[in-house]
Coordinates of C-alpha atoms and ligand atoms in Angstrom, one line a residue:
M1 CA 0.0 0.0 0.0
K2 CA 1.1 3.4 -0.7
I3 CA 1.8 5.4 2.3
T4 CA 1.4 9.3 2.5
Y5 CA 2.8 9.9 6.0
S6 CA 5.7 8.2 8.0
I7 CA 5.7 9.5 11.6
V8 CA 9.1 8.7 13.1
A9 CA 9.5 8.8 17.0
P10 CA 12.9 8.0 18.7
I11 CA 12.3 6.4 21.9
Y12 CA 14.5 6.1 25.0
N13 CA 12.7 5.1 28.1
E14 CA 9.4 6.6 27.3
I15 CA 7.1 4.0 28.9
E16 CA 4.9 6.7 30.6
T17 CA 4.1 8.5 27.4
L18 CA 4.1 5.6 24.8
P19 CA 0.5 4.7 25.0
L20 CA -0.6 8.3 24.8
L21 CA 1.9 9.1 22.0
Y22 CA 0.3 6.2 20.0
S23 CA -3.4 7.2 20.7
R24 CA -2.9 10.8 19.9
V25 CA -0.8 10.2 16.6
K26 CA -3.5 7.7 15.6
E27 CA -6.5 9.9 16.2
V28 CA -4.7 12.9 14.3
M29 CA -3.5 10.8 11.4
D30 CA -6.7 8.8 11.0
S31 CA -8.5 12.2 10.7
S32 CA -6.2 13.2 7.7
G33 CA -7.9 10.4 5.7
E34 CA -4.6 9.4 4.1
P35 CA -2.5 6.3 4.7
W36 CA 0.1 6.6 7.4
E37 CA 2.5 4.6 9.4
L38 CA 4.1 5.1 12.9
I39 CA 7.8 4.1 13.2
L40 CA 8.8 3.7 16.7
V41 CA 12.5 3.5 17.0
D42 CA 13.6 1.9 20.3
D43 CA 17.0 3.2 21.2
G44 CA 17.9 0.7 23.8
S45 CA 15.3 1.4 26.4
T46 CA 15.4 -0.4 29.8
D47 CA 12.1 0.6 31.2
G48 CA 9.8 -1.8 29.3
S49 CA 9.3 0.6 26.3
T50 CA 10.6 -2.2 24.0
E51 CA 8.0 -4.7 25.1
K52 CA 5.3 -2.0 24.7
I53 CA 6.5 -1.1 21.3
R54 CA 6.3 -4.7 20.2
E55 CA 2.8 -4.9 21.8
L56 CA 1.6 -1.9 19.9
A57 CA 3.0 -3.3 16.7
Q58 CA 1.3 -6.6 17.2
A59 CA -2.2 -5.0 17.8
D60 CA -1.9 -2.4 14.9
K61 CA -0.1 -2.9 11.7
T62 CA 0.4 0.9 11.1
V63 CA 2.9 0.6 14.0
R64 CA 6.3 -0.5 12.8
P65 CA 8.9 -1.3 15.3
V66 CA 12.6 -0.8 14.9
I67 CA 14.5 -2.1 17.9
F68 CA 18.1 -1.4 18.6
A69 CA 20.3 -3.7 20.6
R70 CA 21.7 -0.9 22.7
N71 CA 21.4 2.8 23.2
F72 CA 23.1 4.8 20.2
G73 CA 21.7 8.2 20.9
H74 CA 18.7 10.1 19.5
Q75 CA 20.4 11.3 16.3
I76 CA 21.1 7.7 15.2
A77 CA 17.6 6.7 16.2
I78 CA 16.2 9.4 13.8
T79 CA 18.5 8.2 11.1
A80 CA 17.2 4.7 11.3
G81 CA 13.7 6.1 11.1
W82 CA 14.6 7.8 7.9
D83 CA 15.9 4.4 6.4
Y84 CA 12.6 2.6 7.3
A85 CA 10.2 5.3 6.4
R86 CA 8.1 4.6 3.3
G87 CA 5.9 7.7 3.2
D88 CA 5.8 10.6 0.7
A89 CA 6.4 12.8 3.7
I90 CA 8.3 11.9 6.8
V91 CA 7.6 13.5 10.2
I92 CA 10.1 13.5 13.1
I93 CA 8.4 13.8 16.5
D94 CA 9.8 13.5 20.0
A95 CA 8.0 10.7 22.0
D96 CA 7.8 12.7 25.3
L97 CA 4.9 14.6 23.7
Q98 CA 6.7 17.9 24.0
D99 CA 5.7 18.2 20.3
P100 CA 1.9 18.1 20.1
P101 CA 0.9 15.5 17.4
E102 CA -2.0 17.6 16.4
T103 CA 0.5 20.1 14.8
I104 CA 1.4 17.5 12.2
L105 CA -1.8 18.4 10.2
E106 CA -0.6 22.0 10.0
L107 CA 2.8 20.9 8.9
A108 CA 1.1 18.7 6.4
K109 CA -0.9 21.7 5.1
K110 CA 2.2 23.6 4.2
W111 CA 3.7 20.5 2.4
K112 CA 0.7 20.4 0.2
E113 CA 1.2 24.0 -0.6
G114 CA 4.6 22.9 -2.0
Y115 CA 7.0 23.3 0.9
E116 CA 9.5 20.5 1.2
V117 CA 10.8 21.2 4.7
V118 CA 8.2 22.4 7.3
Y119 CA 9.7 22.8 10.7
A120 CA 7.8 23.5 13.9
V121 CA 8.8 26.6 15.8
R122 CA 8.1 26.7 19.5
A123 CA 6.2 29.9 20.6
E124 CA 6.8 29.0 24.2
R125 CA 8.2 25.9 26.1
E126 CA 6.1 24.7 29.0
G127 CA 7.3 22.9 32.1
E128 CA 11.0 23.7 31.7
S129 CA 13.2 25.6 34.1
W130 CA 14.4 29.1 33.3
F131 CA 18.0 27.8 33.1
K132 CA 17.1 25.2 30.4
L133 CA 15.1 27.9 28.5
W134 CA 18.0 30.4 28.8
T135 CA 20.7 27.9 27.8
A136 CA 18.6 26.6 24.9
S137 CA 18.0 30.1 23.7
L138 CA 21.7 30.8 23.9
F139 CA 22.6 27.7 22.1
Y140 CA 20.4 28.4 19.1
R141 CA 21.5 32.0 18.8
L142 CA 25.2 31.0 19.1
I143 CA 24.9 28.3 16.5
Y144 CA 23.1 30.7 14.3
R145 CA 26.0 33.2 14.5
I146 CA 28.9 30.8 14.2
T147 CA 27.7 28.7 11.2
D148 CA 26.9 29.6 7.8
V149 CA 24.1 27.2 7.8
K150 CA 21.0 29.2 8.8
I151 CA 19.4 26.8 11.3
P152 CA 16.1 28.5 12.4
V153 CA 16.1 29.4 16.0
D154 CA 13.8 27.8 18.5
T155 CA 13.2 24.7 16.3
G156 CA 13.8 21.1 17.4
D157 CA 13.7 18.0 15.3
F158 CA 9.9 18.2 15.0
R159 CA 9.3 18.7 11.3
L160 CA 8.0 17.2 8.2
M161 CA 10.1 16.6 5.1
D162 CA 9.3 15.5 1.6
R163 CA 10.5 12.2 0.5
K164 CA 13.1 13.7 -1.8
V165 CA 14.7 15.7 1.1
V166 CA 15.0 12.6 3.2
D167 CA 16.5 10.7 0.2
V168 CA 19.3 13.3 0.1
L169 CA 19.8 13.2 3.9
K170 CA 20.2 9.4 3.6
K171 CA 23.2 9.9 1.3
M172 CA 25.0 12.0 3.9
N173 CA 27.2 9.7 5.9
E174 CA 28.3 12.1 8.6
R175 CA 29.5 10.5 11.7
H176 CA 28.4 13.3 14.0
R177 CA 24.9 13.8 13.0
F178 CA 22.8 16.9 13.9
P179 CA 19.4 16.2 11.9
R180 CA 17.9 19.7 12.3
G181 CA 21.2 21.2 11.0
M182 CA 21.5 18.8 8.1
S183 CA 17.9 19.4 7.0
A184 CA 18.6 23.2 7.0
W185 CA 21.8 22.6 5.1
V186 CA 20.5 20.6 2.2
G187 CA 18.4 23.5 0.8
F188 CA 15.0 22.9 -0.7
K189 CA 11.8 25.1 -0.1
Q190 CA 11.6 25.5 3.7
I191 CA 9.1 27.2 6.0
G192 CA 8.3 27.3 9.8
V193 CA 5.0 26.8 11.4
T194 CA 4.7 28.3 15.0
Y195 CA 2.8 26.2 17.6
Ligands
LIG201 N1 16.0 9.7 22.8 C1 16.7 8.7 22.1 N2 17.8 8.2 22.5 C2 18.5 8.9 23.5 C3 18.0 10.0 24.2 C4 16.7 10.4 23.9 O1 16.0 8.1 21.3 O2 19.6 8.5 23.9 C5 14.7 10.2 22.4 C6 13.6 10.6 23.5 O3 13.0 9.4 23.9 C7 12.8 11.6 22.9 C8 13.8 12.3 22.0 O4 14.8 11.4 21.8 O5 11.7 11.1 22.1 C9 14.3 13.6 22.5 O6 14.9 13.3 23.8 P1 14.8 14.3 25.1 O7 13.4 14.6 25.4 O8 15.5 13.7 26.2 O9 15.5 15.7 24.5 P2 15.2 17.2 24.8 O10 13.6 17.3 24.6 O11 15.6 17.6 26.0 O12 15.9 17.9 23.5
LIG202 MG1 12.1 16.2 25.4

């Protein structure tokens, strides 16, 4: 079957949010009326997330499990997700629900307008300390100043990319990977959506 959306979530010890991640993604994606798949990449979890992922995949064939033998880090988990994704559009979303799945439909709308990378821009970050907010803000602005690659500020990995962008990213065999920087670097028609 042809798949329109591949939703990729890297997972490291997310047993608390996994069921909710699945049900919210399912509700949102079913409402799109288009075929989708949820790729859950288990990055060596030790809290039972692995078993939960297998269980979800048993019960619902739209869930595709990718299980790592140990923890490799979230950039590698995202990369594996790109390799397995079969959709025309690939969405990267954090599993801890910091990124609201409902926003995926807004990203998809921009994709249908012809944008090839649609990144989500946080208007505010809830539940994080002033120190994390301040250091994160410094980090994004420093990166912005020291590199020639214009990585949009206040964005994470939460984004939708057209299949042809992901095909280019898959050819980049960097050892030290920074997915949100790589997707800014490759070019293509890009736009942000604030949530
Ligand atoms: N994650 C992962 N491997 C790791 C650490 C994190 O796959 O070694 C996943 C984690 O489960 C989450 C996403 O990557 O879905 C982002 O991780 P986290 O929330 O810790 O990062 P932050 O939001 O602080 O940037
Ligand atoms: Mg997080």
